[in-house]
C-alpha positions as MATLAB code, in Angstrom:
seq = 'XXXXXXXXXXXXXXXXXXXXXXXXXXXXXXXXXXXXXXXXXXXXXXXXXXXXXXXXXXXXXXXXXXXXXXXXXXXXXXXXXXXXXXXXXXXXXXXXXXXXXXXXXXXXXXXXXXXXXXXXXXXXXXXXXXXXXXXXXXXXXXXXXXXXXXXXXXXXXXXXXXXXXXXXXXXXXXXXXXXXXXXXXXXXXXXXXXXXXXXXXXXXXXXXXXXXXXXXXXXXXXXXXXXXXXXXXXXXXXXXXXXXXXXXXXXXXXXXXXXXXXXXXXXXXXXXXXXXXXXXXXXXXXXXXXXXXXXXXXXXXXXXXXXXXXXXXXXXXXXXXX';
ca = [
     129.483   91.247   84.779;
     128.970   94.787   84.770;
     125.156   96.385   85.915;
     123.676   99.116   86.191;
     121.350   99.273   89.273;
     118.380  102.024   88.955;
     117.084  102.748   92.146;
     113.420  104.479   92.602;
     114.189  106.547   96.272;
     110.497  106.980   96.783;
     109.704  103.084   96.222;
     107.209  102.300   98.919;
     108.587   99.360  100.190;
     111.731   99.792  100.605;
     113.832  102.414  103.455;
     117.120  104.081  102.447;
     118.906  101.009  104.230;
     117.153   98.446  102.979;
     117.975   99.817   99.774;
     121.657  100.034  100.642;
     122.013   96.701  101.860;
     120.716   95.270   98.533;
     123.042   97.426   96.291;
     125.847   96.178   98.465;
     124.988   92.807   98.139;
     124.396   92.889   94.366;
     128.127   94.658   94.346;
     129.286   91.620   96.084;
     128.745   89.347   92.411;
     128.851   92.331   90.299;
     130.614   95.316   88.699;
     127.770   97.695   89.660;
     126.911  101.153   89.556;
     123.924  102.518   91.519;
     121.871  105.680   90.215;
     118.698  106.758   91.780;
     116.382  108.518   90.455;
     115.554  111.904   90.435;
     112.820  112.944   88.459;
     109.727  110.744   86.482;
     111.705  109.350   83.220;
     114.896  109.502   84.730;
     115.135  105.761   85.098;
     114.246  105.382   81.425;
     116.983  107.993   80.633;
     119.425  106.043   82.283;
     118.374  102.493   80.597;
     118.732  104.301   77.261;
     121.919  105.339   78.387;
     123.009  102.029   79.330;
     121.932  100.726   76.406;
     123.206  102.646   73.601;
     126.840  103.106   75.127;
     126.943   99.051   74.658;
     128.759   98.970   78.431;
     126.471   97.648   80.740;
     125.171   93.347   80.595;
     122.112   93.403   82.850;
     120.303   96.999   84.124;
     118.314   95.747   87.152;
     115.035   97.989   88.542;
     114.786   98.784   92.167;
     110.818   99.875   92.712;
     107.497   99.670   91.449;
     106.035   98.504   88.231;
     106.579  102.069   87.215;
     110.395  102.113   87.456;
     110.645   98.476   85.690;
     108.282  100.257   82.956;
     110.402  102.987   82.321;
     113.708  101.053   82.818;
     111.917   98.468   79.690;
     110.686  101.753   77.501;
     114.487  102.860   77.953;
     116.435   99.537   77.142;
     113.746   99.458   74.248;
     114.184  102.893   72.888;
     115.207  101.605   69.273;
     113.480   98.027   69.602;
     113.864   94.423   70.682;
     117.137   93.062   70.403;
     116.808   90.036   73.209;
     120.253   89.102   72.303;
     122.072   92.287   72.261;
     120.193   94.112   74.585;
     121.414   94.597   78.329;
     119.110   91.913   80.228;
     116.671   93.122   82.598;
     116.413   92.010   86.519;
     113.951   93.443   89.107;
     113.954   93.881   92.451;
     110.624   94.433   93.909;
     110.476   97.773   95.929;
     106.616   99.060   95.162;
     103.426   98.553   96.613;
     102.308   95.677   94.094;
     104.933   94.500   92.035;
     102.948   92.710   89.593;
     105.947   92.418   86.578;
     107.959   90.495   88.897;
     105.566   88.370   90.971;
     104.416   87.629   87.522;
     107.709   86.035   86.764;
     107.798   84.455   89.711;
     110.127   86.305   91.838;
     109.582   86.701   95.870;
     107.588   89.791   96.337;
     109.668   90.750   98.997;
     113.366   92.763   98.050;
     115.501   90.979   99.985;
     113.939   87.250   99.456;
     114.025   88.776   95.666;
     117.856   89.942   95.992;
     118.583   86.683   96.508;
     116.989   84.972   94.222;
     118.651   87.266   91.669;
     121.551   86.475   92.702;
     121.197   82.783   92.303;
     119.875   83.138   88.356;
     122.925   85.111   87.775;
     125.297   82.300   88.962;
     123.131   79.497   87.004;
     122.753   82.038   83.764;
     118.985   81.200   84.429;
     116.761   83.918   82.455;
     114.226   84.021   79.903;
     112.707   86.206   76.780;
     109.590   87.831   77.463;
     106.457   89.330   75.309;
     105.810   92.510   75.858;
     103.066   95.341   74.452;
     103.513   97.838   72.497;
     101.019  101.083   72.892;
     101.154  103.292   69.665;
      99.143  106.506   68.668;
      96.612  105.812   65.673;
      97.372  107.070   62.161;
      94.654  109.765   60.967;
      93.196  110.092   64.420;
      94.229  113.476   66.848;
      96.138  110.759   68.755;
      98.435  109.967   65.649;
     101.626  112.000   67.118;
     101.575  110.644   70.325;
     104.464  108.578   71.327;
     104.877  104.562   71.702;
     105.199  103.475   74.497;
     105.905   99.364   75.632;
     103.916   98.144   78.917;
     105.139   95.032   80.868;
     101.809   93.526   81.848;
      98.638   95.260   81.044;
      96.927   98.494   80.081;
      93.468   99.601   80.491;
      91.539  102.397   78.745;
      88.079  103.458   79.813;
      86.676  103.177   83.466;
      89.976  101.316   85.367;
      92.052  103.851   83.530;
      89.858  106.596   85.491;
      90.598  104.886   88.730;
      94.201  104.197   88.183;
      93.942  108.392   88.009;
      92.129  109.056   90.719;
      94.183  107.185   92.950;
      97.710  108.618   91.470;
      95.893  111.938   92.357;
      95.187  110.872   95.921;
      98.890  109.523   96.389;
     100.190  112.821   94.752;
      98.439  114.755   97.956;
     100.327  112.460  100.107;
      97.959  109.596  100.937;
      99.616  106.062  100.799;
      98.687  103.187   98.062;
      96.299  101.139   99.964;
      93.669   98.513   98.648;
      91.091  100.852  101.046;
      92.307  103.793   99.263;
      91.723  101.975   95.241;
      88.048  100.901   96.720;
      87.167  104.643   97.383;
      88.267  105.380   94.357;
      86.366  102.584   92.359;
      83.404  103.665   93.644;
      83.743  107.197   93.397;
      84.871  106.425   89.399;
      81.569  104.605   89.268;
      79.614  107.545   90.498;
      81.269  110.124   88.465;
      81.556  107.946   85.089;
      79.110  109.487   82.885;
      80.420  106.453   80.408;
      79.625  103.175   81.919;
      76.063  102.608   81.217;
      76.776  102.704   77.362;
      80.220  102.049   76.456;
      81.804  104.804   74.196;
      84.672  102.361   72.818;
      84.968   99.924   70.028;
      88.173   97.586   69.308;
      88.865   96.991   65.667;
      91.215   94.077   64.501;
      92.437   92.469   60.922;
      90.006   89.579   60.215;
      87.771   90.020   63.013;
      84.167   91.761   63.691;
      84.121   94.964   65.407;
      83.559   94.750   69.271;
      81.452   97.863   69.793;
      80.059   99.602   72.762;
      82.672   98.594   75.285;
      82.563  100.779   78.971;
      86.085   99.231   80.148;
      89.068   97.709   78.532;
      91.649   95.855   79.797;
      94.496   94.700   77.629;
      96.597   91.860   79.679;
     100.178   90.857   78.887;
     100.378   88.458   81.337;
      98.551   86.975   84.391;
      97.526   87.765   87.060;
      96.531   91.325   85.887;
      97.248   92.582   90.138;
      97.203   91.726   92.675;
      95.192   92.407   96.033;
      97.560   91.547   99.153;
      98.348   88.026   98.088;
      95.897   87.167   96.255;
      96.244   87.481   92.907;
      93.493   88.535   90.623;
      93.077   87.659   86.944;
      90.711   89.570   84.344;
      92.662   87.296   81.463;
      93.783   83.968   82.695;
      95.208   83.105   79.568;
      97.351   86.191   79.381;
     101.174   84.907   78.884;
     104.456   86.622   78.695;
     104.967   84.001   75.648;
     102.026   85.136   73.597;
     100.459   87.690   72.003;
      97.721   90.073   74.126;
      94.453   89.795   75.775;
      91.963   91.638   76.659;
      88.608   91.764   78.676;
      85.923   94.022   77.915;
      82.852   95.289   79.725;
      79.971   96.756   77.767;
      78.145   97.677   81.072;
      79.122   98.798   84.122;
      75.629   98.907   86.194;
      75.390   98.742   89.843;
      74.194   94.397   89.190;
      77.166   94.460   86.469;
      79.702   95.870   88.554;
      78.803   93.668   91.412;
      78.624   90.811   89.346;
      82.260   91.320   87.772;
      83.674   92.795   90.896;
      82.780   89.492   92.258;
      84.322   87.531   89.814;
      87.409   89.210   89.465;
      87.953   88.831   92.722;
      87.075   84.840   93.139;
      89.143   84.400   90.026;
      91.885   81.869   89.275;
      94.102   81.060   86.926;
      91.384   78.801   85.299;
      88.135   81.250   85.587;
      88.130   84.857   84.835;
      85.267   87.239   84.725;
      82.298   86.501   81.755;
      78.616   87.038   81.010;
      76.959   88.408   78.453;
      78.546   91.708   79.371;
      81.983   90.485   79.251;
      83.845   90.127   76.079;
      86.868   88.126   75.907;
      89.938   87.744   73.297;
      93.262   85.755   73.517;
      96.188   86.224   71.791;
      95.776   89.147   69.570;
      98.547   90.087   67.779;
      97.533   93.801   66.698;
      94.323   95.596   67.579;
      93.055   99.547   67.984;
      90.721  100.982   70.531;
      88.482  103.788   69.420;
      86.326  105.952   71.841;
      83.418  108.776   70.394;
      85.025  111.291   73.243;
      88.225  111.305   75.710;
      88.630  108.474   77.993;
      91.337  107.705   80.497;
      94.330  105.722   79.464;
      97.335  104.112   81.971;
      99.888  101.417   81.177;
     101.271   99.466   83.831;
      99.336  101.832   86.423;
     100.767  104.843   85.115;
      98.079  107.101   84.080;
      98.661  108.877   80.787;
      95.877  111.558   80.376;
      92.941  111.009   77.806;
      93.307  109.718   74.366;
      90.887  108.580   72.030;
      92.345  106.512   69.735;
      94.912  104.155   70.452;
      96.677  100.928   68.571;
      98.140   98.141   70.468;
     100.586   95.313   69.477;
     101.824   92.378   71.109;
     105.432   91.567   70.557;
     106.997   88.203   71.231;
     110.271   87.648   72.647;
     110.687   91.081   73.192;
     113.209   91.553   76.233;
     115.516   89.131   77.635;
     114.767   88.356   81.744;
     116.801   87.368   84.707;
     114.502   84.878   86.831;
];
């Protein structure tokens, strides 16, 4: 089988020889070529690449959750075509990894190397959902590109932290659970926003959702993950459905505790809820609308402020090695 092997130089978890030893073990089964990266976009460059010459079987990600989103955006340039599409395969090289623990792969590379290795020999895979991320027609957001996201997306207060902290890691500091808890808080003192929500979601056949001060739209579960343990803010989230998403109208001092709480005593049975919380499963098309800017990221990628955007969840979207 001939691969193409995208490898993110600056993953976090992962040294220039560790990285090496897992490209020459993947060579070992494969016909591979190795590319790393040089520049943001570059890995979805090369996916497109691989994807429109019609060469390459299986493209497999080496990094975060931002390489495997840019390596899916890439092999997805012109749509889903599970069948005749190269597949997709991660290895886990970033600080969190959710994509692949969320498919059940080790979280660390080399446990994951070899587990990759063994789906290839038993042709074990699988077709995942994915989200799509779309400007909205007649809004100022309307020419801004689509984008697909692997597990979730947030727009509103996470969004701002998600941000802050690429800001922080940008001026050298490393990704850290201490360093996303300074920036929570400081997104909670400098949110003008989250006492009265500035968003509404609109979707066919259902009632406006209106004053909304987060929003997270899930793909999957867990939404992250803290260390090992995994935290959920849509436990129904699946790669074979549709999206979901959790909403906060109010993000008070009580409220925050209260959901900051839950999130993180949640399972795969209970997520966060109240009478702040608002809920939805399986939604097959929706659109977020804010009265001014708000921060927007997809798959912890921050992507500036937007106001409007439209969202659609698309089954069986990109064939998986697991």
């Amino acid at each position: 089988m001939r691969a193409l092997l995208v490898v993110n130089p600056k993953a976090t978890s992962t040294s220039a020889r560790t990285r090496d030893v897992l490209a020459h073990a993947l060579a070992s089964d494969l016909k591979l070529d190795v590319v790393s990266t040089t520049h943001r976009g570059h890995a979805r460059e090369l996916a497109r690449q691989a994807a429109e010459e019609g060469q390459v079987e299986l493209v497999i990600a080496l990094g975060g959750d931002g390489t495997v989103n840019e390596v899916a955006n890439g092999l997805l340039h012109r749509g889903p075509d599970p069948e005749g599409l190269p597949r997709l395969a991660v290895v886990p090289g970033g600080s969190t990894n959710v994509f692949a623990r969320a498919l059940g792969l080790p979280n660390h590379p080399v446990e994951a190397t070899g587990a990759l290795l063994s789906a290839l020999e038993s042709g074990s895979s699988r077709t995942v959902g994915l989200g799509f991320a779309d400007g909205t027609a007649g809004t100022v957001d309307a020419g801004v590109p689509g984008r697909w996201f692997t597990f979730c997306a947030g727009f509103g207060f996470d969004a701002g932290v998600v941000g802050r902290v690429e800001q922080q890691r940008e001026r050298g500091k490393r990704s850290t659970h201490a360093l996303y808890v300074r920036q929570v808080l400081r997104q909670f003192v400098g949110d003008p926003h989250r006492r009265r929500g500035t968003i509404v979601l609109e979707r066919p056949g259902g009632e406006p959702v209106e004053g909304l001060a987060a929003s997270i739209v899930c793909n999957t579960a867990p939404w992250t993950y803290l260390g090992n343990k995994a935290v959920y803010a849509a436990p129904a989230a699946s790669f074979d459905t549709a999206l979901d998403v959790l909403g906060l109208t109010r993000l008070s001092s009580a409220a925050v505790a209260r959901y900051g709480t839950q999130l993180l005593t949640s399972s795969p049975e209970r997520g966060p809820r109240g009478k702040h919380a608002v809920s939805l499963h399986d939604v097959a098309a929706f659109t977020l609308h804010s009265q001014v800017p708000l921060p927007f990221q997809m798959d912890g990628d921050h992507l500036g402020l937007r106001t409007s955007v439209s969202f659609t969840g698309v089954r069986r979207a990109l064939r998986v090695i697991v």
